[in-house]
Amino acid sequence: MTGANSFQVSGYGPERAGWTRLFARDSLARRLDWPILLSALALSLIGAVLVYSATRNRTEINQGDPYYFLVRHLLNTGIGFALMIGTVWLGHRTLRGAVPILYGASVFLVLLVLTPLGTTVNGAHSWIAVGGGFSLQPSEFVKVTIILGMAMLLAARVDAGDKQYPDHRTVVQALGLATVPMLIVMLMPDLGSVMVMVVIVLGVLLASGASNRWVFGLLGAGAIGAVAVWQLHILDEYQINRFAAFANPDLDPAGVGYNTNQARIAIGSGGLTGSGLFQGSQTTGQFVPEQQTDFVFTVAGEELGFVGGGLIILLLGVVLWRACRIALETTELYGTIVAAGIVAWFAFQSFENIGMTLGIMPVTGLPLPFVSYGGSSMFAVWVAVGLLQSIRVQRALSA
């Protein structure tokens, strides 16, 4: 027996048969979206250099080893790349069936943060210590599971041909799925991650074709919720101080406004081409706190100048552009929603991170995708790249 039937008799479904044909023709590489892959790799490698520059002289955090953070950043990148390969191999359609398990695991992990197992880093009680100097930030993985879970619910009846657009009941179910982990993350409190999740939800709803009334309603509810959070004093004092410093940059420049003031000085001193790699006075003098994570863009601005900072923004733009193309070209709503959710995630988080270093956005502690040091963030963004690649590859299989 030959052809596709032989795969089915041997225990392989049509999708596995397609994968076998792809490998047999050595055409998998041609199906990948190389601009996304190369841009993400370039960002991670640029990040490694910037992280090294920011930490090589900081003996109080690098344990006396100037290469400590560089090695760990490259290790995180390698693990993230492996996770991307695994995601492509499994396929976003296979993961669609595993969404209940993935969602339950992510909710369980964020709940663990609220137990004695949770640890506090820079004022945010959003980490779990796993030993060996490593820690896990579950809220990063919640971003992925919210996208997959909402996409599964919103696209189920549309992809089956029963509905043209998600109905109101389905939208309510999808919003409920997203709300549970978001409320838990808010209790940590991790306002930055919640902001990203809200943008993800809006992006997913827009891509799903749901009624625009839901989008406008959520925007109104968000405004009311922000006022309620402020009035009920849910935010910690350090978060309130960050917003106060954003509203008034001259407020307490040696205190709550110190980070943003030093960040702007670092970026402003870089000029067009920068002061030279490893030559930045702000970076070498250790004036900018958390420069390897939240404020890594200041290293690029100071040492590589407008050209280096512009290159990072350009590479992020390539990732977003290609992700939008994948969302538009896929023939299934599920793939469109997943890709659109990732676009919303990457776009907002990048804008927020770079914006807070320039003083046009409040400081929220969000890392710059692919560039900032941090294992959980690196793993999550590379899984997202794997989902994008899977959507593109499996579209080719069904063509």
XYZ file of C-alpha atoms in Angstrom:
399
model
C 0.000 0.000 0.000
C 1.445 3.350 -0.975
C 0.681 7.058 -0.603
C -1.022 8.754 2.322
C -2.932 5.570 3.198
C 0.308 3.786 4.035
C 0.976 6.394 6.730
C -2.453 5.881 8.212
C -2.101 2.070 8.283
C 1.265 2.459 10.003
C -0.365 4.467 12.761
C 0.307 7.958 11.454
C -2.473 10.467 10.992
C -2.670 12.832 8.027
C -0.718 15.512 9.888
C 2.181 13.145 10.654
C 2.089 11.996 7.052
C 2.477 15.603 5.993
C 5.402 16.081 8.318
C 7.053 12.972 6.894
C 6.633 14.310 3.366
C 8.154 17.614 4.436
C 11.214 15.963 5.947
C 11.520 13.568 3.019
C 11.692 16.472 0.585
C 14.040 18.388 2.856
C 11.632 21.299 2.547
C 10.895 22.099 6.194
C 13.544 24.813 6.166
C 11.805 26.453 3.201
C 8.481 26.476 5.078
C 9.823 28.323 8.105
C 9.526 32.073 8.398
C 13.216 32.934 8.366
C 12.839 36.701 8.896
C 11.178 36.015 12.270
C 13.690 33.351 13.236
C 16.790 35.337 12.272
C 15.462 38.565 13.798
C 14.665 36.832 17.096
C 18.109 35.217 17.164
C 19.778 38.540 16.387
C 17.850 40.235 19.203
C 18.841 37.510 21.674
C 22.528 37.750 20.689
C 22.480 41.552 20.857
C 20.864 41.148 24.250
C 23.715 38.873 25.345
C 26.273 41.579 24.521
C 24.220 44.274 26.267
C 23.679 42.100 29.341
C 27.412 41.413 29.513
C 28.215 45.113 29.256
C 25.706 45.937 32.026
C 26.893 43.267 34.478
C 30.594 42.579 33.871
C 31.680 45.100 36.533
C 28.846 44.533 38.996
C 30.567 42.226 41.457
C 27.708 42.565 43.937
C 25.416 40.589 41.607
C 27.703 38.584 39.267
C 29.364 36.601 42.082
C 32.778 37.827 40.995
C 32.458 36.326 37.508
C 32.129 38.947 34.735
C 30.684 36.288 32.407
C 28.061 35.061 34.892
C 25.043 36.770 33.309
C 26.354 36.363 29.762
C 26.581 32.579 30.111
C 23.156 32.346 31.706
C 21.600 34.573 29.061
C 23.029 32.381 26.297
C 21.846 29.281 28.175
C 18.345 30.755 28.453
C 18.418 31.522 24.736
C 19.473 27.964 23.942
C 16.711 26.485 26.081
C 14.218 28.887 24.544
C 15.319 27.878 21.041
C 14.866 24.206 21.982
C 11.375 24.985 23.268
C 10.620 26.658 19.936
C 11.722 23.539 18.054
C 9.560 21.380 20.328
C 6.578 23.669 19.778
C 6.981 23.482 15.997
C 7.316 19.690 16.154
C 4.182 19.307 18.271
C 2.257 21.871 16.247
C -0.206 24.497 17.406
C -3.089 22.178 16.473
C -1.795 19.466 18.809
C -1.348 22.022 21.564
C -4.954 23.064 20.965
C -6.039 19.753 22.431
C -3.688 20.172 25.393
C -4.943 23.663 26.294
C -6.951 22.536 29.370
C -3.823 20.898 30.832
C -1.555 23.841 29.987
C -4.075 26.342 31.343
C -4.555 24.401 34.565
C -0.780 24.130 35.062
C -0.246 27.860 34.531
C -3.022 28.782 36.979
C -1.573 26.352 39.531
C 1.870 27.940 39.187
C 0.633 31.500 39.651
C -1.289 30.333 42.721
C 1.947 28.902 44.128
C 3.437 32.391 44.006
C 0.899 33.471 46.651
C 2.082 30.691 48.982
C 5.293 30.706 51.070
C 7.051 29.294 47.981
C 6.750 32.674 46.293
C 9.617 35.151 46.441
C 9.857 38.909 45.978
C 12.123 40.518 43.394
C 12.279 44.321 43.060
C 9.058 44.740 45.008
C 7.033 42.263 42.929
C 6.023 39.049 44.680
C 5.765 37.142 41.393
C 8.535 34.549 41.457
C 9.066 30.956 42.580
C 12.575 29.957 43.646
C 13.496 26.623 42.035
C 17.015 26.271 43.440
C 20.506 26.721 42.060
C 20.058 30.469 41.848
C 17.212 30.057 39.340
C 13.677 31.332 39.740
C 10.479 31.018 37.726
C 7.992 33.775 36.861
C 4.727 31.935 36.051
C 2.978 35.061 34.766
C 5.146 34.894 31.628
C 3.660 31.510 30.709
C 0.140 32.701 31.505
C 0.452 35.045 28.510
C 0.853 31.992 26.252
C -1.970 29.983 27.809
C -4.405 32.924 27.681
C -3.749 33.229 23.950
C -4.155 29.488 23.326
C -7.186 29.137 25.609
C -9.111 32.075 24.202
C -8.247 31.025 20.643
C -9.524 27.491 21.305
C -12.874 28.758 22.602
C -13.433 31.583 20.121
C -12.475 29.577 17.037
C -14.096 26.216 17.857
C -17.494 26.692 16.202
C -16.198 29.045 13.498
C -13.538 26.598 12.272
C -16.135 23.808 12.438
C -18.375 25.817 10.100
C -21.227 26.205 12.600
C -20.818 29.959 13.071
C -19.451 32.840 11.060
C -18.315 34.756 14.164
C -18.015 33.875 17.869
C -21.325 34.414 19.664
C -21.767 36.358 22.901
C -21.812 33.243 25.063
C -18.476 32.092 23.664
C -16.946 35.528 24.227
C -18.084 35.465 27.867
C -16.476 32.045 28.321
C -13.219 33.247 26.765
C -13.156 36.353 28.938
C -13.788 34.244 32.019
C -10.872 32.001 31.090
C -8.563 35.017 30.855
C -9.884 36.759 33.976
C -9.004 34.005 36.465
C -5.195 34.105 36.070
C -5.239 37.881 35.587
C -6.883 38.376 38.985
C -4.322 36.105 40.623
C -1.448 38.003 38.991
C -2.993 41.283 40.153
C -2.903 40.000 43.745
C 0.887 39.509 43.584
C 0.769 42.414 42.528
C 2.324 42.380 39.035
C 0.653 45.288 37.304
C 2.941 45.208 34.266
C 2.030 41.632 33.375
C -1.666 42.375 33.871
C -1.393 45.308 31.456
C 0.132 42.995 28.831
C -2.614 40.413 29.378
C -5.323 43.049 28.939
C -3.794 44.086 25.616
C -3.572 40.418 24.589
C -7.281 39.943 25.347
C -8.175 43.000 23.259
C -5.995 41.805 20.371
C -7.529 38.331 20.492
C -11.082 39.696 20.478
C -10.350 42.004 17.538
C -8.858 39.127 15.535
C -11.709 36.750 16.364
C -14.354 38.862 14.648
C -16.380 39.208 17.838
C -18.703 42.185 18.122
C -16.893 45.498 18.593
C -19.233 46.152 21.494
C -17.127 43.762 23.519
C -13.951 45.703 22.761
C -15.491 49.058 23.654
C -17.094 47.530 26.720
C -13.747 46.140 27.903
C -12.051 49.490 27.379
C -14.713 51.132 29.530
C -14.469 48.402 32.147
C -10.698 48.780 32.146
C -10.955 52.497 32.851
C -13.396 51.857 35.694
C -11.180 49.065 37.012
C -8.103 51.312 36.994
C -9.947 53.912 39.083
C -11.175 51.203 41.461
C -7.664 49.764 41.884
C -6.382 53.221 42.745
C -9.216 54.069 45.137
C -9.137 50.697 46.906
C -5.351 50.970 47.416
C -4.684 47.601 45.789
C -1.369 48.813 44.391
C 1.728 48.659 46.559
C 3.470 51.892 47.529
C 6.374 51.306 45.143
C 3.932 51.008 42.216
C 2.140 54.226 43.183
C 5.512 55.958 43.409
C 6.401 54.786 39.901
C 3.255 56.343 38.453
C 3.876 59.517 40.445
C 7.406 59.743 39.034
C 6.040 59.217 35.517
C 3.488 61.989 35.959
C 6.141 64.314 37.393
C 9.702 63.406 36.263
C 11.165 66.039 38.615
C 9.564 64.396 41.629
C 12.260 63.123 44.017
C 15.030 62.683 41.374
C 17.239 60.940 43.924
C 14.432 58.583 44.936
C 11.439 57.316 42.947
C 12.467 59.289 39.851
C 16.068 58.117 39.933
C 15.705 55.190 37.522
C 14.002 57.115 34.744
C 16.267 60.147 35.116
C 19.422 58.041 34.843
C 17.935 56.082 31.931
C 17.275 59.256 29.967
C 20.768 60.551 30.717
C 22.271 57.280 29.456
C 20.268 57.246 26.220
C 20.718 60.959 25.621
C 24.491 60.758 25.991
C 24.735 58.121 23.262
C 24.030 60.482 20.378
C 23.972 59.024 16.889
C 26.514 56.201 17.129
C 27.059 55.876 20.871
C 30.089 56.087 23.098
C 31.339 52.660 22.005
C 30.672 49.153 23.254
C 31.708 48.773 26.918
C 32.605 52.478 27.023
C 29.382 53.992 28.369
C 29.990 56.083 31.480
C 26.477 55.522 32.858
C 26.747 51.775 32.312
C 30.323 51.410 33.517
C 29.581 53.650 36.491
C 26.551 51.507 37.380
C 24.219 54.499 37.598
C 21.193 52.788 36.005
C 19.575 50.116 38.243
C 18.365 46.795 36.801
C 20.172 47.545 33.561
C 20.413 43.903 32.494
C 16.646 43.392 32.737
C 14.122 46.246 32.702
C 16.526 48.936 31.475
C 18.660 46.956 29.031
C 17.688 49.351 26.216
C 19.661 52.095 27.975
C 22.871 50.144 27.330
C 22.109 50.113 23.611
C 21.179 53.790 23.637
C 24.351 54.868 25.431
C 26.954 52.568 23.874
C 25.478 52.003 20.403
C 23.578 55.258 20.073
C 20.552 55.980 17.932
C 21.846 53.501 15.339
C 22.010 50.607 17.818
C 18.690 51.432 19.439
C 17.119 51.821 16.007
C 18.449 48.410 14.967
C 16.746 46.767 17.943
C 13.459 48.490 17.109
C 13.844 47.488 13.453
C 14.369 43.820 14.339
C 11.334 43.882 16.644
C 9.402 45.479 13.790
C 10.389 42.627 11.452
C 9.091 40.072 13.973
C 5.789 41.956 14.282
C 5.447 42.440 10.520
C 5.981 38.772 9.739
C 3.673 37.707 12.584
C 0.957 39.927 11.107
C 1.504 38.284 7.722
C 1.120 34.845 9.294
C -2.112 35.949 11.009
C -3.522 37.246 7.715
C -2.478 34.292 5.559
C -3.618 31.364 7.694
C -6.909 29.765 6.638
C -8.147 28.863 10.133
C -9.460 31.306 12.710
C -7.598 29.494 15.493
C -4.231 30.237 13.874
C -5.241 33.823 13.137
C -6.186 34.449 16.770
C -2.995 32.868 18.148
C -0.783 34.923 15.831
C -2.725 38.130 16.565
C -2.458 37.561 20.306
C 1.307 37.198 19.995
C 1.492 40.396 17.926
C -0.442 42.295 20.615
C 1.821 40.852 23.336
C 5.140 41.630 21.631
C 4.056 45.050 20.370
C 2.775 46.383 23.688
C 5.539 44.907 25.836
C 8.242 46.274 23.522
C 6.628 49.717 23.444
C 6.198 49.766 27.219
C 9.779 48.665 27.928
C 11.432 51.087 25.512
C 8.935 53.811 26.416
C 9.731 53.662 30.125
C 13.456 54.125 29.413
C 12.582 57.218 27.368
C 10.200 58.566 29.997
C 7.069 58.319 27.834
C 5.631 55.314 29.705
C 5.517 54.484 33.434
C 8.024 52.027 34.880
C 6.310 48.638 35.173
C 9.138 46.114 35.297
C 8.452 44.493 31.929
C 11.425 42.953 30.075
C 12.263 43.734 26.458
C 11.371 40.595 24.432
C 14.424 38.501 23.453
C 16.862 41.176 24.704
C 16.450 41.468 28.485
C 18.023 38.960 30.838
C 15.513 36.515 32.308
C 14.766 32.847 31.793
C 10.973 32.807 32.100
C 10.557 35.684 29.677
C 13.020 34.175 27.200
C 11.318 30.782 27.294
C 7.855 32.284 26.795
C 8.781 34.474 23.807
C 10.553 31.600 22.047
C 7.518 29.344 22.583
C 5.507 32.134 20.932
C 7.922 32.098 17.983
C 7.404 28.336 17.777
C 3.645 28.844 17.604
C 4.069 31.351 14.775
C 6.329 28.961 12.875
C 3.896 26.090 13.408
C 0.998 28.127 11.999
C 3.048 28.931 8.904
C 4.367 25.380 8.409
C 1.069 23.589 8.937
C -0.654 25.987 6.579
C 1.777 24.730 3.946
C 0.882 21.140 4.830
C -2.810 21.757 4.259
C -2.248 23.668 1.033
